[in-house]
Coordinates of C-alpha atoms in Angstrom, one line a residue:
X1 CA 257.8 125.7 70.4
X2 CA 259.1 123.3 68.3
X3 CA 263.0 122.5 67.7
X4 CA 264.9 124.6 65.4
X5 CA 266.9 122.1 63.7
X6 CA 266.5 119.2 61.5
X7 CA 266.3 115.7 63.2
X8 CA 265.5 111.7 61.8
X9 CA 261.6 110.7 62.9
X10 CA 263.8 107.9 65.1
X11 CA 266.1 110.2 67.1
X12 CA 265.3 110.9 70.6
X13 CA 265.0 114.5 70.8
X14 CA 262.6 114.1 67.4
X15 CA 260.5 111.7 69.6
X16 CA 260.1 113.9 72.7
X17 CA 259.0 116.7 71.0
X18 CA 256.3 114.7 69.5
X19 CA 255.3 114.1 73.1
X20 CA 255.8 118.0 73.6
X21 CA 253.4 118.9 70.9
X22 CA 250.5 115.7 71.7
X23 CA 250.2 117.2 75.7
X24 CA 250.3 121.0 74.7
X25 CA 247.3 120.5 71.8
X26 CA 245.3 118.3 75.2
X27 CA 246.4 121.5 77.5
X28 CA 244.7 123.4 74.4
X29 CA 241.7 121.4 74.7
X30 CA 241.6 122.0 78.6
X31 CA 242.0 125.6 78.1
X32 CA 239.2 126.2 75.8
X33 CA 236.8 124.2 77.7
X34 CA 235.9 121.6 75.2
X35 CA 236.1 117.9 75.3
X36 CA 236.1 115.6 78.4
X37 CA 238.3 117.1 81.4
X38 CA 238.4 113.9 83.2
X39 CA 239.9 111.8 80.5
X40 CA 242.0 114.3 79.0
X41 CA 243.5 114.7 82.6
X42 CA 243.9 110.8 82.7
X43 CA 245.7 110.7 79.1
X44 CA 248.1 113.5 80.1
X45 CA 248.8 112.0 82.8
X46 CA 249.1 108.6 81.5
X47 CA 251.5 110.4 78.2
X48 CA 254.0 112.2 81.3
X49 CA 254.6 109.7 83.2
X50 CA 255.9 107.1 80.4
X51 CA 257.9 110.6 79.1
X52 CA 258.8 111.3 82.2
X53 CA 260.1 108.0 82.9
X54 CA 262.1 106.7 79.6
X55 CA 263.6 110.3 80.5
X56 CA 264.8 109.5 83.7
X57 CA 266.2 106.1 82.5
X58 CA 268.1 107.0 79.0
X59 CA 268.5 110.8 78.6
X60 CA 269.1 112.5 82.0
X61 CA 271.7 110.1 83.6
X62 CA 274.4 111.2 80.1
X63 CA 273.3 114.3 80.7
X64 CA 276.4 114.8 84.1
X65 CA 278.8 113.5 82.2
X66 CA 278.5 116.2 79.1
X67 CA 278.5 118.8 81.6
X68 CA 275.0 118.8 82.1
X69 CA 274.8 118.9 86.0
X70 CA 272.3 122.1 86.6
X71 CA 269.9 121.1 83.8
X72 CA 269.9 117.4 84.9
X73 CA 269.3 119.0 88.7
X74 CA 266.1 121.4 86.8
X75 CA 264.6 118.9 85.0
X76 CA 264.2 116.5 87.7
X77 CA 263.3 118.6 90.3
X78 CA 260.4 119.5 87.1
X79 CA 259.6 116.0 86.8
X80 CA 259.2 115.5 90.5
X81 CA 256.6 119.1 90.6
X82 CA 255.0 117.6 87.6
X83 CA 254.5 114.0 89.5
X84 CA 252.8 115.6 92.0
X85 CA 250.1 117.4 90.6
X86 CA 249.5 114.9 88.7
X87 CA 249.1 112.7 91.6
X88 CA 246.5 115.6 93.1
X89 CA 244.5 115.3 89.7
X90 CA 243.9 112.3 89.7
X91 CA 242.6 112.2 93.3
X92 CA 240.1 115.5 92.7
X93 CA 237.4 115.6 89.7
X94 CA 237.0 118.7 87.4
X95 CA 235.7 121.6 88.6
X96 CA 236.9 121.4 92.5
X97 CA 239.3 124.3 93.5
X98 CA 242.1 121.6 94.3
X99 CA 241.4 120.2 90.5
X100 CA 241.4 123.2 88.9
X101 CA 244.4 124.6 90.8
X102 CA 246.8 121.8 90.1
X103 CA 245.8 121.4 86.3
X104 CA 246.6 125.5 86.1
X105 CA 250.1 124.8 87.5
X106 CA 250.8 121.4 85.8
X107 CA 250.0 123.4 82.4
X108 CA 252.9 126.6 83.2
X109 CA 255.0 124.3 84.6
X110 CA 255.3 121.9 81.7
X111 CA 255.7 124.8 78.9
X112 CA 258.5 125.8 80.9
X113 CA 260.0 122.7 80.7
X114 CA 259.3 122.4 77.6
X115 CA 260.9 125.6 76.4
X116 CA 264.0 125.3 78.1
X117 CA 264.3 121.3 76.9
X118 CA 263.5 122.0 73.7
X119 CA 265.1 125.7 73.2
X120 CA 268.6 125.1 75.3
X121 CA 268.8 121.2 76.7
X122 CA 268.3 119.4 73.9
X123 CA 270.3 121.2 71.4
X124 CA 273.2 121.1 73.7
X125 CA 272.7 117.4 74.2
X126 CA 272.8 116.6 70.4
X127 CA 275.9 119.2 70.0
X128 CA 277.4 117.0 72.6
X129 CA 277.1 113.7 71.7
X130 CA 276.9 113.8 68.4
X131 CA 273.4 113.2 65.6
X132 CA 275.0 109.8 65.1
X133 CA 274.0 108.8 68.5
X134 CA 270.5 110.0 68.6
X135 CA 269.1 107.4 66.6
X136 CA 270.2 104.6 69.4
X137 CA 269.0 106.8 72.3
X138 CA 265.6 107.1 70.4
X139 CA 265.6 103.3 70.2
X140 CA 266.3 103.0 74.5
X141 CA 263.3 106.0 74.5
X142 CA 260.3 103.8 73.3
X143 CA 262.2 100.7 74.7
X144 CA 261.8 102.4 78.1
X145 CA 258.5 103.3 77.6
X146 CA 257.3 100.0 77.6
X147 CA 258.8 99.4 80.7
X148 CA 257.0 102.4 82.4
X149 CA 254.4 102.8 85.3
X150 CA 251.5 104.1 83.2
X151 CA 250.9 107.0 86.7
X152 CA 253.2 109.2 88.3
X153 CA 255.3 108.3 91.5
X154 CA 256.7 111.6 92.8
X155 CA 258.8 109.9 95.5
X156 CA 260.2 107.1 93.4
X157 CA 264.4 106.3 93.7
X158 CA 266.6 108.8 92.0
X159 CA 269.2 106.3 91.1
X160 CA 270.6 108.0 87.6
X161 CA 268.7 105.5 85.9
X162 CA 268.8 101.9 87.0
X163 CA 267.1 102.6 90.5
X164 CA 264.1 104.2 88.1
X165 CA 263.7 101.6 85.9
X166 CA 263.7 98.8 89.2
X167 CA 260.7 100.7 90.7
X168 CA 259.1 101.1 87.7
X169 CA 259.2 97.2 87.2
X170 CA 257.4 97.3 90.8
X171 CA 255.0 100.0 90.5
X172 CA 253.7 99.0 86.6
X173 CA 251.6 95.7 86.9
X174 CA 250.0 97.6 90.4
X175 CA 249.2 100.7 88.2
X176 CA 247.7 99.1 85.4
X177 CA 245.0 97.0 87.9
X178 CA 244.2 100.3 89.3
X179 CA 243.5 101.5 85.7
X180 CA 241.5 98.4 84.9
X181 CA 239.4 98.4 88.0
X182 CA 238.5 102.1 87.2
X183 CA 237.9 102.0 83.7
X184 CA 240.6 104.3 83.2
X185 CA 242.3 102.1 81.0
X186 CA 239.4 102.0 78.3
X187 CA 239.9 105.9 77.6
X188 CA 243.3 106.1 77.5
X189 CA 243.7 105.2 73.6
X190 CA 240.4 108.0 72.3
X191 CA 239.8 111.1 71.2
X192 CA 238.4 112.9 74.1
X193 CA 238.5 116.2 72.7
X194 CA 235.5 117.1 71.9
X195 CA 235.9 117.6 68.1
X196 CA 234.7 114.2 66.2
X197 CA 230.9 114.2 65.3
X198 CA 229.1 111.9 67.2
X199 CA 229.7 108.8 64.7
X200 CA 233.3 109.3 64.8
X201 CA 233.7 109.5 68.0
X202 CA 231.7 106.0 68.4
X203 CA 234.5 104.6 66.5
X204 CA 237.6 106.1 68.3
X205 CA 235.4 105.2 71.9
X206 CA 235.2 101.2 70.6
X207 CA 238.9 101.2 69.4
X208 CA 239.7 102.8 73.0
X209 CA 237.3 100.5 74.8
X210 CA 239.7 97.4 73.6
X211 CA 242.3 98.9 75.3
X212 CA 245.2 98.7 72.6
X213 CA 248.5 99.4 73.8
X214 CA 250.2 102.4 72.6
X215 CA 251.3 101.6 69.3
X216 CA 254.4 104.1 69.2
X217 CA 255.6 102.7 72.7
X218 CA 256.2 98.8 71.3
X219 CA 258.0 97.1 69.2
X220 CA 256.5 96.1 65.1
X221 CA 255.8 92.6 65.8
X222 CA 253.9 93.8 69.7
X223 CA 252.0 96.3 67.6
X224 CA 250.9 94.2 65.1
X225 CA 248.7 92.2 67.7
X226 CA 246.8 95.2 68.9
X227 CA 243.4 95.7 67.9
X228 CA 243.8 98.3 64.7
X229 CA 241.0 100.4 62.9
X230 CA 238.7 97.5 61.6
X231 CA 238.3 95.7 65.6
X232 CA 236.8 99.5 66.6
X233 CA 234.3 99.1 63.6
X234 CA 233.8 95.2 64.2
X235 CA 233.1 96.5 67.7
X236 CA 230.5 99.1 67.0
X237 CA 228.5 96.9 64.4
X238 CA 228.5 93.9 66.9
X239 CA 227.1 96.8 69.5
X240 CA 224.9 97.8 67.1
X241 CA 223.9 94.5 65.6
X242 CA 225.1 95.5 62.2
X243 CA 225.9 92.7 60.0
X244 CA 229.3 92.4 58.0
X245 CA 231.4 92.4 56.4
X246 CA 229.6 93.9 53.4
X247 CA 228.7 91.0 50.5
X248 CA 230.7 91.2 47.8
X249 CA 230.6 88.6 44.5
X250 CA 233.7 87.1 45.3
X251 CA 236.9 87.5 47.4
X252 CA 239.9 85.6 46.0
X253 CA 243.5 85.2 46.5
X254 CA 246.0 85.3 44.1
X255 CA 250.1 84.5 44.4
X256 CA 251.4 86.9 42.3
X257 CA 255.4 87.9 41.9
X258 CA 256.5 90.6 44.4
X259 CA 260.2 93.2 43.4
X260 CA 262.6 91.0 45.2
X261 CA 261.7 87.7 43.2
X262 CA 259.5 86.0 46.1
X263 CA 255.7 86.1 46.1
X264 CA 253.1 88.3 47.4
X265 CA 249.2 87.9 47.5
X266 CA 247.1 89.7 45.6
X267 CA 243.4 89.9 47.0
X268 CA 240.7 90.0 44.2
X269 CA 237.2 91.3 44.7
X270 CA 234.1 90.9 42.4
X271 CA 231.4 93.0 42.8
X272 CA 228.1 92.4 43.9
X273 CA 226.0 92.6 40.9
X274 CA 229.4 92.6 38.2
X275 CA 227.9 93.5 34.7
X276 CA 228.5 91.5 31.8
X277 CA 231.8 91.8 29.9
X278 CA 235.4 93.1 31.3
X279 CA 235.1 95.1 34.4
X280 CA 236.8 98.3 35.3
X281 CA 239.9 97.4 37.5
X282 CA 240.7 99.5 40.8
X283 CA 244.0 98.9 42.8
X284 CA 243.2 99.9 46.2
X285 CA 246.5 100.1 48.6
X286 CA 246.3 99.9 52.2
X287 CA 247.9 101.8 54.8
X288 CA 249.5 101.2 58.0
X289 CA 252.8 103.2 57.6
X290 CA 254.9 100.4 55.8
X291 CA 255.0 98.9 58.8
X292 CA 251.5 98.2 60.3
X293 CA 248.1 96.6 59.2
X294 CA 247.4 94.5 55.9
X295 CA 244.8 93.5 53.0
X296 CA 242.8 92.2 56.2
X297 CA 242.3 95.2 57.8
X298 CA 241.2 97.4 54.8
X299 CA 238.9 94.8 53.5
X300 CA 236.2 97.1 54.3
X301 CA 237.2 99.8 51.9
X302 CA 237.7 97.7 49.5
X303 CA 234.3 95.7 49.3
X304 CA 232.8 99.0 49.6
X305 CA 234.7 100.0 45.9
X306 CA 233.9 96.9 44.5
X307 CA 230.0 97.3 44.4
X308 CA 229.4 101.2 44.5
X309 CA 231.7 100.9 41.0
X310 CA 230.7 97.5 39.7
X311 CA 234.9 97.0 39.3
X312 CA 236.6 94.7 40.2
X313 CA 239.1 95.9 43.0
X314 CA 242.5 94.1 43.7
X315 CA 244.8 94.9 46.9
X316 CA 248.5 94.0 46.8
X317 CA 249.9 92.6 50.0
X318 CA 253.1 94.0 50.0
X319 CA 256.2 94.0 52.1
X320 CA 256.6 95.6 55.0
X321 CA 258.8 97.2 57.3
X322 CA 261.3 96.3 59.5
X323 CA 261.6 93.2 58.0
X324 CA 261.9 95.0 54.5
X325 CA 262.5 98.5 54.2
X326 CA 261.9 101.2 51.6
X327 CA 261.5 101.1 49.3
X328 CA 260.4 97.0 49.1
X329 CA 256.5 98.4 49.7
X330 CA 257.0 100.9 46.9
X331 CA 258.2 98.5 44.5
X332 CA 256.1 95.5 45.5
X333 CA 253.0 97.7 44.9
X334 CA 254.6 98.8 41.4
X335 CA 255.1 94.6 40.6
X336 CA 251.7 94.1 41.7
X337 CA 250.3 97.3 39.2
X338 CA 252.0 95.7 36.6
X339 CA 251.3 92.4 37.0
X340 CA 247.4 93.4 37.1
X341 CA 247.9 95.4 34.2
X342 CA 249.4 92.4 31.9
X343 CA 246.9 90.0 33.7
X344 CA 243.7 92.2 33.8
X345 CA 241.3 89.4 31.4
X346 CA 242.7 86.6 33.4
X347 CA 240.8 88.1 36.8
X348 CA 237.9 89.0 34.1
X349 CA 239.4 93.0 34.0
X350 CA 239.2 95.8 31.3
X351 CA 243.2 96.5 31.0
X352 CA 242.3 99.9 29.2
X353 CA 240.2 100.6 32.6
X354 CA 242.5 101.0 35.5
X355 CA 242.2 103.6 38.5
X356 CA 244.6 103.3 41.4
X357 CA 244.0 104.5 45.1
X358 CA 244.6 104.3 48.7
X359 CA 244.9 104.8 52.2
X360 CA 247.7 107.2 54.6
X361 CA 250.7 105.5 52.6
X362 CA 248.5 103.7 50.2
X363 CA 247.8 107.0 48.7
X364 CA 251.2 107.7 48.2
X365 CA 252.5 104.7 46.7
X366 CA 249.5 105.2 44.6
X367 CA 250.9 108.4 43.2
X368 CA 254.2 107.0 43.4
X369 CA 253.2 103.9 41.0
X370 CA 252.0 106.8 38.7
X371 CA 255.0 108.5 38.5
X372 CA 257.0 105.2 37.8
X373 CA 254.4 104.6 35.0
X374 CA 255.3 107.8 33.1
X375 CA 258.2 106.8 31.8
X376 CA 256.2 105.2 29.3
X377 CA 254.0 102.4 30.3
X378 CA 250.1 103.1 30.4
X379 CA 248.8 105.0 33.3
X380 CA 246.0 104.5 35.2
X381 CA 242.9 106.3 34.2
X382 CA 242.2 108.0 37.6
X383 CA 243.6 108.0 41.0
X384 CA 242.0 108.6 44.5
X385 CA 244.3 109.3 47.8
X386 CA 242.9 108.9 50.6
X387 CA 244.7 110.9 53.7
X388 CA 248.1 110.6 51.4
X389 CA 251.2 111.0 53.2
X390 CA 253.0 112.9 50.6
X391 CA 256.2 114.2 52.4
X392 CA 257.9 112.4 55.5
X393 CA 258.3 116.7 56.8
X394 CA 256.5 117.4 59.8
X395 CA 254.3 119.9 57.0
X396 CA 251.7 122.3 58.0
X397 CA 249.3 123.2 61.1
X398 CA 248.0 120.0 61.2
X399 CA 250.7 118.8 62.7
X400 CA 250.1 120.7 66.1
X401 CA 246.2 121.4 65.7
X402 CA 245.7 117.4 65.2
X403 CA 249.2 116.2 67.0
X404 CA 247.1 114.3 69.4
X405 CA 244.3 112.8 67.3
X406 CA 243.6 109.3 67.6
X407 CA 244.6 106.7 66.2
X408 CA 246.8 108.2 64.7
X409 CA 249.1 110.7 66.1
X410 CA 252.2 112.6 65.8
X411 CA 254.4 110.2 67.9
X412 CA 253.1 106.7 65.9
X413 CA 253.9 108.4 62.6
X414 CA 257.3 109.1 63.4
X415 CA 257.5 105.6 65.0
X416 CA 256.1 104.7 61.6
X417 CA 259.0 106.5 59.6
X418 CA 261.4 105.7 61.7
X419 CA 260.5 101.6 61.1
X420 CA 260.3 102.3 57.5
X421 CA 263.4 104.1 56.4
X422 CA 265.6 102.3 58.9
X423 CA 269.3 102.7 57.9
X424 CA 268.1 104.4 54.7
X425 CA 268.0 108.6 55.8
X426 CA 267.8 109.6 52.5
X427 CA 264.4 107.4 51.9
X428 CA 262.7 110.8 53.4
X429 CA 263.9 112.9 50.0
X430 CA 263.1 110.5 47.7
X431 CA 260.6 111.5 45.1
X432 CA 258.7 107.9 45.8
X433 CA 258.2 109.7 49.5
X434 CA 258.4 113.6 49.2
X435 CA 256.0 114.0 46.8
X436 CA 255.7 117.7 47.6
X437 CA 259.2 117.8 46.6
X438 CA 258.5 116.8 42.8
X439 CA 258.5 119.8 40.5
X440 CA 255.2 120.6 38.4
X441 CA 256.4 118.8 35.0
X442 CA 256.7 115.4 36.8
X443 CA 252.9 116.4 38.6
X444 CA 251.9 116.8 35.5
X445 CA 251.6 113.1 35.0
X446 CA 249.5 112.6 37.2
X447 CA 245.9 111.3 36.2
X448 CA 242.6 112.9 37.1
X449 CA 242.7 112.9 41.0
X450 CA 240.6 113.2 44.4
X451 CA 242.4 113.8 47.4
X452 CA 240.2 113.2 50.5
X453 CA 241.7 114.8 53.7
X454 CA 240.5 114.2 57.6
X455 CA 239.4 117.1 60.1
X456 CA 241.3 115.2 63.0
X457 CA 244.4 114.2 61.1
X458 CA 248.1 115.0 61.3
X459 CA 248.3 114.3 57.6
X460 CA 245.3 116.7 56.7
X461 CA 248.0 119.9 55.9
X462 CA 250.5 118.1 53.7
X463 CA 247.0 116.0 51.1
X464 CA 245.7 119.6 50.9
X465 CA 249.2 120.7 49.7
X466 CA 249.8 118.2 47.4
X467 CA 246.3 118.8 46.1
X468 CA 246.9 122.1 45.7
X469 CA 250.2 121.8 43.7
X470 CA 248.6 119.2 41.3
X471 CA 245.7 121.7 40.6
X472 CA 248.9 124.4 40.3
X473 CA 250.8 121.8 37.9
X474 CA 247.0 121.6 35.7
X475 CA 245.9 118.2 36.6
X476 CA 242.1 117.9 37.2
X477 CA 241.9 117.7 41.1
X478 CA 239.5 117.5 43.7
X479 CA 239.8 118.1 47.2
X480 CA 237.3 117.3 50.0
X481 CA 238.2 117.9 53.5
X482 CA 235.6 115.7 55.9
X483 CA 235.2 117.6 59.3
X484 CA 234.8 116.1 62.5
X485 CA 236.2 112.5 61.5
X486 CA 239.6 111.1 62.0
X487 CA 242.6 109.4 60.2
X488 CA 241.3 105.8 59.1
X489 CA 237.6 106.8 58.6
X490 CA 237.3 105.7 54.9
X491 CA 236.7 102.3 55.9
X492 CA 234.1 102.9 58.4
X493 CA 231.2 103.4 56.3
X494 CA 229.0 100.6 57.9
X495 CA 228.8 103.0 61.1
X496 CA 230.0 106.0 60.0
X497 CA 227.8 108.1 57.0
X498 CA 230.7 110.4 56.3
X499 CA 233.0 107.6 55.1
X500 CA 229.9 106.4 52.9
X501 CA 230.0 109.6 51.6
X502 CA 233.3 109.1 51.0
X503 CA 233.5 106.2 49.4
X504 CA 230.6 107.5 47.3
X505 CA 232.7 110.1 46.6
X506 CA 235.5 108.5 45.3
X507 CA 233.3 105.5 43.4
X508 CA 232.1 108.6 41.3
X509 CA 235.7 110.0 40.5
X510 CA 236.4 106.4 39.3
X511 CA 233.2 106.0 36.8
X512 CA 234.0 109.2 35.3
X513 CA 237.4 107.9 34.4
X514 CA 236.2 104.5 33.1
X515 CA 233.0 106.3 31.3
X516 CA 235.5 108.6 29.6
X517 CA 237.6 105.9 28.8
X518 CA 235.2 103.4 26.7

């Protein structure tokens, strides 16, 4: 179930519900037989005991003094039952009787918890204290996290908080050996269930392999130093001896002006094999949720462009969150789009050739430039989004079917928008964000557009929306859903023939724009 009242991405009863919906979609998994038992055993187990923890330490000691006594007693004495079948899993293997036996009980008695947290506890808790409140508590959630023993520990201190948290300093650095030492540890960050093609699931097994902390469970500058999307590809070219990255003309960067009257880079690539005379321009804009990632790590994508269009391609290096909150990416992006525009022939550019694209939120600051643009400067000739956030809603099925897809997932994007629109709330209804919220005239200025949308994605439901409502407001759209591939797969195309389809795919949508533009 999910709860039945509004919350901020941030808040703490927002965040364990996200954990709610990841470990019902892997009980899903388990229940239809597909995917890998053993690991998906190991990652729920892994996901409720850091819940089950930051729990224990933030939310149920407030929980007596609001009155809460008998659903403080219930939920521990769940946690503890939880704890140990866990602990029985993960000393049987799939298929014994003990195995089986446990995982059937672990899976009723979490949905009960889950229904009585979710349906009763936790709307009581945020009547109680307050939604002011929430936001902080969220903040001690993921804080806690970080601090937790990544197995269970059934018989650990009951302290009301503090007594948890001191074995859990004890019990962590012991339970992440064990992990190492049984290769545990290298699939805790994949997509074990079952429904990546083969390729895909090469990429998500590498990224795993290099065993990246939880992204949602740190803080932005700890996350940054993980191993993100391009180390999984780096890894499965080195495996496969695959050279890279891809040769493009040139790669140069520039020091353009960003919104706030600093500087940002501007990365320029040159195709290949350029053709004579002015190129075609693409602005390509990377994701990372306005908080992660950078030109760097969607290089890939963007050398790919460059020579299966003959353009030249810039990416803006914008500003990101916490440090700089919306909307200083929205407006650094729109600086750099103007600043290429006036500037095209100085980077050897056609100005009367521009298409616009990009990645997660790089689509949608693509479509956000657009809109800024229609006020009456000249609009780019096409645009691609690739995976476009396009409302900051938990929107559509996709959001449970694909709540625990790797590497992106439903917790890490509300970590994302919680990072992003710190101390600005209203940043979620702003029509730079909630694109889906625009009405059909303002769609309407939109240029010729592909939207490209990922099987495995939590954003999958809201790009086929928004491609649906631009097709509704009359602009010429296509939509292409890729099956069996995941959220960051555009830039994979060295190891992955769907996101070389892809990019193929999009290169055309481009051409046609710049051929109907000479």
């Amino acid at each position: 179930m999910a709860l039945s009242y509004p919350t901020q991405p941030g808040d703490i009863d927002h965040l364990i519900a996200d954990d709610h919906a990841i470990v019902e979609r892997q009980f899903q998994h388990l229940e239809a037989g597909r995917g890998d038992r053993r690991t998906l055993v190991d990652q729920i187990g892994f996901e409720l005991s850091l819940h089950a923890f930051a729990e224990e330490v933030v939310l149920y000691p407030l929980w007596p003094e609001l009155g809460m006594e008998d659903a403080n007693h219930d939920a521990r004495d769940e946690h503890h039952g939880m704890k140990e079948l866990l602990v029985t899993l993960e000393g049987t293997e799939p298929g014994e009787a003990e195995f089986e036996r446990a995982l059937t009980e672990l899976i009723a008695l979490v949905r009960h918890h889950v229904a009585d947290e979710e349906g009763e506890e936790l709307p009581a808790f945020r009547a109680k204290v307050g939604p002011e409140r929430m936001a902080d508590l969220g903040r001690q959630f993921i804080a806690a996290k970080r601090q937790a023993p990544p197995a269970p520990h059934p018989h650990a201190p009951d302290g009301g908080g503090a007594a948890e948290k001191a074995a859990g300093k004890l019990a962590k650095p012991v339970d992440e050996g064990r992990a190492s030492a049984t290769g545990k540890k290298k699939r805790l960050a994949t997509d074990a269930s079952g429904l990546l093609d083969p390729q895909a699931q090469a990429v998500v097994d590498a990224h795993s392999a290099l065993e990246p902390l939880p992204f949602e469970t740190l803080a932005p500058d700890q996350a940054r130093k993980q191993p993100g999307p391009d180390a999984a590809v780096r890894k499965v070219m080195e495996d496969r001896g695959i050279d890279g990255p891809e040769p493009v003309g040139s790669v140069e960067d520039l020091t353009i002006p960003d919104a706030a009257g600093g500087e940002q880079t501007l990365r320029v690539y040159t195709p290949a094999a350029p053709a004579s005379g002015p190129l075609p321009v693409i602005m390509w804009i990377h994701g990372g949720g306005w908080v992660l990632f950078d030109i760097d790590t969607y290089d890939a994508s963007c050398r790919g462009l460059a020579n299966k269009t003959g353009a030249i391609v810039v990416s803006p290096g914008y500003r990101r969150a916490p440090e700089a909150v919306f909307p200083a990416s929205h407006d650094d992006v729109l600086a750099a789009y103007r600043w290429t525009a006036a500037n095209a022939s100085r980077i050897g550019g056609d100005p009367a050739r521009i298409g616009i694209g990009g990645e997660s939120v790089g689509g949608n600051m693509a479509s956000a430039t657009v809109l800024q643009l229609a006020a009456g400067e000249p609009a780019p000739s096409a645009q691609v989004c690739v995976y476009p956030l396009t409302t900051a809603d938990q929107y559509g099925e996709s959001m449970e079917d694909a709540a625990d897809g790797r590497p992106l997932n439903r917790a890490l994007l509300s970590w994302m928008a919680a990072h992003a629109f710190d101390g600005r709330p209203d940043a979620a209804k702003d029509p730079r964000v909630d694109l889906l919220g625009l009405p059909a005239d303002r769609l309407a200025a939109m240029p010729p557009t592909l939207v490209i949308t990922a099987e495995r994605d939590v954003l999958r439901s809201q790009g086929e929306e928004y491609a649906r409502r631009l097709q509704d407001a009359g602009v010429p759209t296509t939509l292409t859903r890729y099956d069996g591939v995941m959220h960051e797969f555009f830039g994979a195309s060295a190891v992955l023939d769907k996101a070389e389809r892809a990019q193929r795919e999009a290169a055309d949508h481009f051409l046609r724009a710049f051929a109907d533009g000479r």
